[in-house]
XYZ file of N, CA and C in Angstrom:
618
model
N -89.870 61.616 23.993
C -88.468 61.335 23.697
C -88.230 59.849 23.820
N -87.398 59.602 23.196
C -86.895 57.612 22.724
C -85.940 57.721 24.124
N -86.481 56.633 24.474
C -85.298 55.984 25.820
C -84.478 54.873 25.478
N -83.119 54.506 25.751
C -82.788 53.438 25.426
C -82.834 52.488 26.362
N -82.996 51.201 25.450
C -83.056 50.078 26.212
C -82.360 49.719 27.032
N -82.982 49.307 28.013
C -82.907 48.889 29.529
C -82.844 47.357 29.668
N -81.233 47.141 30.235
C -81.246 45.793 30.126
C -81.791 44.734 31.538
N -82.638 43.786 31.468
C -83.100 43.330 32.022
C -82.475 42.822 32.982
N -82.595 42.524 34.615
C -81.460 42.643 35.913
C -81.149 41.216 35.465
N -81.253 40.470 34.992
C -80.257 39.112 34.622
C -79.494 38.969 33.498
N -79.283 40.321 32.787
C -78.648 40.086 31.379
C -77.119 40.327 31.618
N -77.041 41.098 32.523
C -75.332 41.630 32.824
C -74.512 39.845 33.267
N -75.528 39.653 34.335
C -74.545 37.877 34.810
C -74.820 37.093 33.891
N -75.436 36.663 32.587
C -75.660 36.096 32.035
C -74.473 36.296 30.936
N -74.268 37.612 30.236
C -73.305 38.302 29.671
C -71.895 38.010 29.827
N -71.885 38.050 31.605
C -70.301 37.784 32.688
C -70.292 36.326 32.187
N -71.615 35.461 32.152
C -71.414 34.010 32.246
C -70.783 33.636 30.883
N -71.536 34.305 29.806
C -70.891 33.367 28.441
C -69.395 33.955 27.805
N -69.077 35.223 28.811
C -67.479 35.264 28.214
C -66.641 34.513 29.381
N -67.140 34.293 30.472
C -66.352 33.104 31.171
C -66.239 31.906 30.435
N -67.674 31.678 29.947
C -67.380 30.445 29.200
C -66.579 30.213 28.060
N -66.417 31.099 26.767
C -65.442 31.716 26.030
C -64.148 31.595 26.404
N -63.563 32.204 27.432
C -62.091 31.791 28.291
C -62.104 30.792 28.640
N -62.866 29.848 28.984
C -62.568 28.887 29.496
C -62.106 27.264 28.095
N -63.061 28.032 27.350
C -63.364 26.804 25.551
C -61.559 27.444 25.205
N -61.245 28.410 25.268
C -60.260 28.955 24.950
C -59.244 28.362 25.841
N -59.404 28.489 26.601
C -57.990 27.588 27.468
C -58.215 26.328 27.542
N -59.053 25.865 27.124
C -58.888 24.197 26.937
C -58.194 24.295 25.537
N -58.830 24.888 24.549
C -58.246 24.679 23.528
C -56.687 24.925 23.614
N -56.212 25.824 23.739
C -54.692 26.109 24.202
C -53.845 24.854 24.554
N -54.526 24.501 25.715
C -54.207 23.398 26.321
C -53.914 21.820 25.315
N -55.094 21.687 24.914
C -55.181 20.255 24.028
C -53.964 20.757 22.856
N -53.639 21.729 22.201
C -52.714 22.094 21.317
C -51.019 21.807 22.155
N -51.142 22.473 22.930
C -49.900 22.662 23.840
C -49.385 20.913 23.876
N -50.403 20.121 24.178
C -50.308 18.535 24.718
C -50.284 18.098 23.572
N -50.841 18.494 22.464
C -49.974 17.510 21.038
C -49.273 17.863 20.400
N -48.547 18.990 20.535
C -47.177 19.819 20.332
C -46.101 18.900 21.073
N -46.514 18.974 22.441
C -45.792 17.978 23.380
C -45.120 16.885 23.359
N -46.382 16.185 22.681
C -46.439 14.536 22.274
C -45.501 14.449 21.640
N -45.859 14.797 20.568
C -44.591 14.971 18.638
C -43.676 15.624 19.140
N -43.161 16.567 20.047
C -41.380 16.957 20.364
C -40.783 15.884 21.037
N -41.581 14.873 22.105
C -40.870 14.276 22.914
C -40.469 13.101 21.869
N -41.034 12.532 20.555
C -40.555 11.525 20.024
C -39.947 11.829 18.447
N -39.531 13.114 18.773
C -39.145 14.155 17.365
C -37.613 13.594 17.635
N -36.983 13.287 16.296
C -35.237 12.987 16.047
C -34.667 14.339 16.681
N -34.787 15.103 16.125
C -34.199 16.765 16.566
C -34.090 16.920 18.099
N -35.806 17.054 18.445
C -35.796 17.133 19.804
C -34.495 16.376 20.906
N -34.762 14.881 20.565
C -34.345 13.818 21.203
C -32.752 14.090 21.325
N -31.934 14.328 20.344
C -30.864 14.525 19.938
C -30.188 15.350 21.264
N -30.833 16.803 21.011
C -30.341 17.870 21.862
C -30.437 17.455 23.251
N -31.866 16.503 23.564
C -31.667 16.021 25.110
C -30.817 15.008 25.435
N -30.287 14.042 24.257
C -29.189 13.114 24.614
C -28.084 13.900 25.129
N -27.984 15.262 23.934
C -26.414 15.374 24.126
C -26.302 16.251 25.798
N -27.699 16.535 26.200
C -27.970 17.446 27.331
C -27.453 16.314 28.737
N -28.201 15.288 28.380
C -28.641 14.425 29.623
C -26.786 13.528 29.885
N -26.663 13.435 28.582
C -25.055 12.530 28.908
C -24.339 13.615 29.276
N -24.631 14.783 29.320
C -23.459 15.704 30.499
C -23.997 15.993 31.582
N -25.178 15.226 32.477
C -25.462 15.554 33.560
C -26.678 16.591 33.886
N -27.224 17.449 32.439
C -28.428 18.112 32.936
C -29.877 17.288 32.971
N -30.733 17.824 33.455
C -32.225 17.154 33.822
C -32.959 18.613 33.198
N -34.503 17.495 32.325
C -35.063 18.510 32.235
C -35.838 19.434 32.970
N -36.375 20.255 33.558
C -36.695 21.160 34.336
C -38.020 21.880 33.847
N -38.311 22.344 32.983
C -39.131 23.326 32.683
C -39.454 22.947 31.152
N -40.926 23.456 30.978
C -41.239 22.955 29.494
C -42.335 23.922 28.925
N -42.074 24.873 28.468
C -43.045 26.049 27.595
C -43.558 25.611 25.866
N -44.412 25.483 26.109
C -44.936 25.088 24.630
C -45.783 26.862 24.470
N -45.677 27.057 22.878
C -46.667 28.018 22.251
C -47.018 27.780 21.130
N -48.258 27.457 21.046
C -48.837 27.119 19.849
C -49.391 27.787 18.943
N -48.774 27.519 17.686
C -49.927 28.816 16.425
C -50.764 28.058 16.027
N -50.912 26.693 15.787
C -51.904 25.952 15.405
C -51.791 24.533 15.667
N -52.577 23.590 15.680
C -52.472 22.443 15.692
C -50.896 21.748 15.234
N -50.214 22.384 14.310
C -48.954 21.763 14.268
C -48.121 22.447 13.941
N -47.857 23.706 14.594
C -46.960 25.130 14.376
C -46.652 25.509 15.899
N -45.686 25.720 16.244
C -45.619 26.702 17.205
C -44.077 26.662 17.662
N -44.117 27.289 19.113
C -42.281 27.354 19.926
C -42.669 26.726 20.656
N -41.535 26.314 21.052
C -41.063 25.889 22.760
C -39.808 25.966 23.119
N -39.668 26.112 24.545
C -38.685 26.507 25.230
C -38.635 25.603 26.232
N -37.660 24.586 26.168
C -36.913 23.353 27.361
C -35.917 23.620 28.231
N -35.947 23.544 29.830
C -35.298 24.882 30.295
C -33.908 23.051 30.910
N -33.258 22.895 30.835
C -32.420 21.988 31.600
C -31.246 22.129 32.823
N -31.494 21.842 33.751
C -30.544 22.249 34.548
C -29.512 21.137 35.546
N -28.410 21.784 35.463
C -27.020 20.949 35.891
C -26.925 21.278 36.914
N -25.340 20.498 37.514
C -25.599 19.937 38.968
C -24.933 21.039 39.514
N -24.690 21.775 38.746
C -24.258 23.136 40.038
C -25.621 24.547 39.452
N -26.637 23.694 39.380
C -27.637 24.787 39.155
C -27.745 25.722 37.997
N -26.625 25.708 37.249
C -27.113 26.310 36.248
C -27.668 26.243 35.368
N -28.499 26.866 34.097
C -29.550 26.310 33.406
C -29.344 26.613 31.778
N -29.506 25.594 31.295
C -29.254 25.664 29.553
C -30.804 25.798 29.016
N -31.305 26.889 28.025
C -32.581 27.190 27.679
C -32.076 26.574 26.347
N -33.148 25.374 25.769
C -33.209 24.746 24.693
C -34.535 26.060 24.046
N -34.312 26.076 22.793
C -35.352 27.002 22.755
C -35.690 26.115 20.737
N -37.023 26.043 20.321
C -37.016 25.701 19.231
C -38.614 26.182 18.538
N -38.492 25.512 17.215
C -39.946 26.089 16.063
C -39.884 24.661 15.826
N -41.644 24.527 15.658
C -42.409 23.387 15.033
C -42.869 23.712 14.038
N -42.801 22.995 12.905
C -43.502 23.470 11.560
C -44.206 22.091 10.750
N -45.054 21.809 10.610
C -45.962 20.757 9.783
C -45.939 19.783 11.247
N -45.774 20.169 12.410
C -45.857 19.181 13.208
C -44.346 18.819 13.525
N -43.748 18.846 13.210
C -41.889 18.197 13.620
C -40.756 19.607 13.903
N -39.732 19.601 14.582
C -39.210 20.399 15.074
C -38.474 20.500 13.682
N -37.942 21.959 13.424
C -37.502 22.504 12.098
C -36.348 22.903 12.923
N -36.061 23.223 14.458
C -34.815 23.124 15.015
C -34.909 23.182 16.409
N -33.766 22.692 17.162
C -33.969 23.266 18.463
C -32.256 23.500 18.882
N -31.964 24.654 19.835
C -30.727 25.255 19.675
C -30.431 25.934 21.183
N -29.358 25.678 21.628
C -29.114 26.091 23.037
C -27.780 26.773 23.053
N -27.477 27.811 23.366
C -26.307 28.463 23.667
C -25.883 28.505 25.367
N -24.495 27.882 25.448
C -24.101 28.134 27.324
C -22.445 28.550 27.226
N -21.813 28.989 28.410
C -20.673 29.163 28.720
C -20.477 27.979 29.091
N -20.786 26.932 29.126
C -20.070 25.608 29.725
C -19.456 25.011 28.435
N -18.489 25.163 28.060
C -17.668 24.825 26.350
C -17.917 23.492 25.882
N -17.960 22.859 26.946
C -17.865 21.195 26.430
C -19.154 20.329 26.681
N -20.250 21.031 26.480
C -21.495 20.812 26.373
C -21.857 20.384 24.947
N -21.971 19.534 24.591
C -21.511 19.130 22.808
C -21.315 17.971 22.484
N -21.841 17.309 21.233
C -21.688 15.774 21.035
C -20.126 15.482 21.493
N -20.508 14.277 22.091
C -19.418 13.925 22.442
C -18.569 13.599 21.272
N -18.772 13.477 19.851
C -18.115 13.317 18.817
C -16.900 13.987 18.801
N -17.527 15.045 18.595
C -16.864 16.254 18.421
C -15.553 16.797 19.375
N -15.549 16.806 20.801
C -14.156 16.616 21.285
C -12.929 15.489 21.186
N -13.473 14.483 20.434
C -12.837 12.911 20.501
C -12.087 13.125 18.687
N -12.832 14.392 18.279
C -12.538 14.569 16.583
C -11.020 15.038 16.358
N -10.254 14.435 15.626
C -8.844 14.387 15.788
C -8.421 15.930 15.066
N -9.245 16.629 14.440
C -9.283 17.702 13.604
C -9.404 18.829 14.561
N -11.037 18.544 15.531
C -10.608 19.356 16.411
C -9.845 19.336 17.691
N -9.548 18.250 18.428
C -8.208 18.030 18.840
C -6.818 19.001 18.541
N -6.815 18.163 17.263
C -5.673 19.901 16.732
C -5.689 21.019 16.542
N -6.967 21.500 16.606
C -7.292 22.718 16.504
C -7.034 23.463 17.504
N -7.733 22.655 18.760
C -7.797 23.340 20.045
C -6.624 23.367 20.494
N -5.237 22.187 20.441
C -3.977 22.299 20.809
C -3.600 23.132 20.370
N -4.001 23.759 18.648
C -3.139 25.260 17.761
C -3.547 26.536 19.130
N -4.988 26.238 19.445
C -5.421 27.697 19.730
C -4.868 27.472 21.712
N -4.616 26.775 22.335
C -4.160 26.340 23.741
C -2.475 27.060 23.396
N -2.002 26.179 22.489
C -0.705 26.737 22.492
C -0.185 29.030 22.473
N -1.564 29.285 21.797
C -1.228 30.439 21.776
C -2.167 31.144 22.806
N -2.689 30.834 23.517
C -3.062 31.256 25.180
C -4.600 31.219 25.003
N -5.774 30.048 24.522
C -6.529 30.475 23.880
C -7.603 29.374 24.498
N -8.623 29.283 25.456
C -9.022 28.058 25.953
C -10.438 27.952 26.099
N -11.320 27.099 26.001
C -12.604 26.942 25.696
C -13.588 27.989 26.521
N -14.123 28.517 26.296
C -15.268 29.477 27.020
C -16.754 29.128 26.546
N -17.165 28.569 25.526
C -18.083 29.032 25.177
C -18.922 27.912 24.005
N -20.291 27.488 23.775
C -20.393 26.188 23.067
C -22.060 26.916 22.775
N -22.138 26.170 21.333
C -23.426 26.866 21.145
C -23.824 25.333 19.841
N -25.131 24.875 19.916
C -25.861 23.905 19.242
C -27.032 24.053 18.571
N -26.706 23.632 17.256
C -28.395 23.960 16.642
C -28.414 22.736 15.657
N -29.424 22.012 16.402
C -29.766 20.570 15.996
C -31.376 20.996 14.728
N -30.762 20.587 13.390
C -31.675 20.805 12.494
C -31.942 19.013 11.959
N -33.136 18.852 11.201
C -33.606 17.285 10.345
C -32.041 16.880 9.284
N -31.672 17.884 9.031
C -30.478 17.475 8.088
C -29.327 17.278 8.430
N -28.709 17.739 9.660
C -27.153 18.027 9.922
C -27.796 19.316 11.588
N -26.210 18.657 12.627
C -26.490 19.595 13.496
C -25.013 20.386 13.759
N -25.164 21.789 13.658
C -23.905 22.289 13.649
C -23.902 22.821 15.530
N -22.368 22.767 15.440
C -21.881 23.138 16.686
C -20.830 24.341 16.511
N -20.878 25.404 17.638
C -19.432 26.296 17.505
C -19.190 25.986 19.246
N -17.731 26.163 18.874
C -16.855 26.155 20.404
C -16.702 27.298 20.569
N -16.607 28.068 21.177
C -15.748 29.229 21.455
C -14.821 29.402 22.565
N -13.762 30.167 22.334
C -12.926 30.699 22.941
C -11.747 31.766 23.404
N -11.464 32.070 23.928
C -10.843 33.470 24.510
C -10.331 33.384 24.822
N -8.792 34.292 25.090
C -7.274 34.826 25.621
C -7.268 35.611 26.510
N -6.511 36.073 27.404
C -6.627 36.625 28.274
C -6.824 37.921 28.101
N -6.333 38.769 26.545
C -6.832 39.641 25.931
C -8.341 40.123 25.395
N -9.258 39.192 25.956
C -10.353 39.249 25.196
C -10.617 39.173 23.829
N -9.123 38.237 23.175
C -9.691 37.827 22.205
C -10.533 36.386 21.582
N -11.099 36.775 20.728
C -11.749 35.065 21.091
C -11.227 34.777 19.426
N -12.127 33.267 19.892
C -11.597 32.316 18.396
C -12.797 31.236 18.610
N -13.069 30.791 17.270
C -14.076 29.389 17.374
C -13.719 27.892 16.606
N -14.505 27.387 16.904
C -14.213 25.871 16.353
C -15.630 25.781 15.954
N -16.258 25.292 14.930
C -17.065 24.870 14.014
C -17.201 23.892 13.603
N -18.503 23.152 13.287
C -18.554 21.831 13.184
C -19.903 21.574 12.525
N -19.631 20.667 11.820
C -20.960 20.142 11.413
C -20.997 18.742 11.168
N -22.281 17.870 11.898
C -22.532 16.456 12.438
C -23.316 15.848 11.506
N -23.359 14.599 11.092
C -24.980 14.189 10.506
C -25.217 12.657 10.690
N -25.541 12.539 11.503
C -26.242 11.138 12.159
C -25.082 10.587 13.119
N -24.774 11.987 14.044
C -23.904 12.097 14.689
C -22.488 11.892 14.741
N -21.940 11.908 13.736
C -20.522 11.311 13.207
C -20.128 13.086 12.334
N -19.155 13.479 12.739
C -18.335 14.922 11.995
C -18.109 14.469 10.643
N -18.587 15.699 10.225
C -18.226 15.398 8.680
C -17.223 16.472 8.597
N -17.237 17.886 9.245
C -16.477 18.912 8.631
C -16.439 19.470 9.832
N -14.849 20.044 10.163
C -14.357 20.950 11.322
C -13.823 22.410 10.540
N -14.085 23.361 10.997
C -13.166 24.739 10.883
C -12.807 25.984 11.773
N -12.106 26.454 11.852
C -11.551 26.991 12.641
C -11.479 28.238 12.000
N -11.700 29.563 12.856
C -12.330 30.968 12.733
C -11.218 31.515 14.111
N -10.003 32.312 13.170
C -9.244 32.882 14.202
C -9.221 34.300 14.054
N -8.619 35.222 14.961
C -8.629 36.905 15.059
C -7.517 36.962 13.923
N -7.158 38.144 12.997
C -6.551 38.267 11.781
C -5.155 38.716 12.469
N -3.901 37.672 12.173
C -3.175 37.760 12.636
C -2.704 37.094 13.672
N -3.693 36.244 13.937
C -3.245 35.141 15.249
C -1.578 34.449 15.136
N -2.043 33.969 13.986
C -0.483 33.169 13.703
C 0.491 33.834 12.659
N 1.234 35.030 12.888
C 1.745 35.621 12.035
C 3.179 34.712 12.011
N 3.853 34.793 13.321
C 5.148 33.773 13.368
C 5.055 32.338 12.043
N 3.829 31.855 12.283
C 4.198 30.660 11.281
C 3.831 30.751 9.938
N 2.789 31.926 9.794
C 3.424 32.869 8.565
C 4.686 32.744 7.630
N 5.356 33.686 8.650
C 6.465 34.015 8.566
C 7.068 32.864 8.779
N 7.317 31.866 9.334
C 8.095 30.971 9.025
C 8.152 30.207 7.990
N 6.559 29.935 7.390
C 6.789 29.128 6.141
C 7.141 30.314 4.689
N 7.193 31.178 5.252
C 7.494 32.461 4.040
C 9.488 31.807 4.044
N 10.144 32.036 5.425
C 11.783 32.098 5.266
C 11.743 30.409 4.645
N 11.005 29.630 4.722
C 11.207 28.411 4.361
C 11.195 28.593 2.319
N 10.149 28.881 2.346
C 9.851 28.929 0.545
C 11.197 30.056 -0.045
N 11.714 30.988 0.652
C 12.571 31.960 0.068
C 13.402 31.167 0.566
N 14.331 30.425 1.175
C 15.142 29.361 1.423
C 15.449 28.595 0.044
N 14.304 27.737 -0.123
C 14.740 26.935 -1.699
C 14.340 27.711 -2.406
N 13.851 28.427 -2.547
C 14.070 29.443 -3.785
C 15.689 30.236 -4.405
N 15.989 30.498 -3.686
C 17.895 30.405 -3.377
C 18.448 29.638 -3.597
N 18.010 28.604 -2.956
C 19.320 27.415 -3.089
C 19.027 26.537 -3.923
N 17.279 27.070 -4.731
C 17.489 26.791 -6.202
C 18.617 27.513 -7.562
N 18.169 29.200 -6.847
C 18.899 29.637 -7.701
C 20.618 29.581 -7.427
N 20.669 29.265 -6.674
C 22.406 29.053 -6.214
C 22.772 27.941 -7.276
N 22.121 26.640 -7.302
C 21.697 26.014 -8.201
C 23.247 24.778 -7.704
């Protein structure tokens, strides 16, 4: 009868040895990817942007996850944290080597180019939505190569909310809009309705 082969008493550690070595070519490689992913975010426009607008409100960066699909593809995740401890997760995609975006959502509202609160558009906006019981909760950023849009958000004591919208490009507002619950402002509606049926009358009164 055929016996099978019998492996010789040094083939098993020898075996253990070259897939150690395997994990190990493998986590260097990881590594050297991770570190020139690194390189190119820290001097990427995009990148830089989101940490200005991070660092001029007081957060520090903290934490830094790179994942790489290839030499110039992958995620990362920039964890930043403020002075009462809480933490904003920058989270973004690399594509040909340069960030294609990076984007952070927090409850801290006024986390946001500073443009953008100083913007006389939204200024008025936020006085429309303050006046009807309506006050910042909520700020969300997604810094792209072309333009970086921002939303504000905010809420009533009803749980209703409302946003402010924005879009930046070489940090200067080009365009504000405002996204309210249907029916927010029915009164001024209705007021510019009794206004237009007003001269409409006292046209035809004539």
């Amino acid at each position: 009868s055929s016996s099978s082969p019998r492996k010789s008493p040094g083939q098993m550690p020898q075996d253990m040895g070259s897939l150690q070595d395997q994990v190990a070519r493998e986590h260097d490689r990881m590594q050297t990817l991770r570190s020139a992913l690194l390189t190119g975010l820290e001097e990427d426009p995009v990148v830089r942007e989101i940490h200005e607008i991070l660092t001029s409100q007081g957060y520090v960066r903290a934490t830094t996850a790179i994942d790489p699909a290839s030499e110039d593809t992958g995620t990362f995740v920039f964890g930043y944290q403020g002075g009462a401890r809480e933490t904003i997760r920058v989270s973004g995609l690399v594509a040909n080597g340069t960030a294609a975006y990076a984007a952070y959502a927090t409850d801290r509202s006024l986390v946001v180019p500073d443009a953008l609160p100083a913007n006389e558009t939204y200024r008025r906006f936020a006085g429309d939505l303050a006046d009807d019981g309506f006050f910042p909760a909520s700020a969300a950023v997604n810094a792209t190569p072309g333009a970086t849009f921002v939303s504000v958000g905010f809420a009533d004591s009803q749980d209703r909310t409302a946003r402010i919208t924005a879009t930046l490009v070489g940090g200067e507002v080009q365009a504000v809009d405002l996204e309210v619950p249907a029916g927010l402002f029915p009164l001024a509606g209705a007021g510019a309705l009794c206004i237009v049926l007003l001269i409409a009358y006292l046209v035809w009164r004539g």
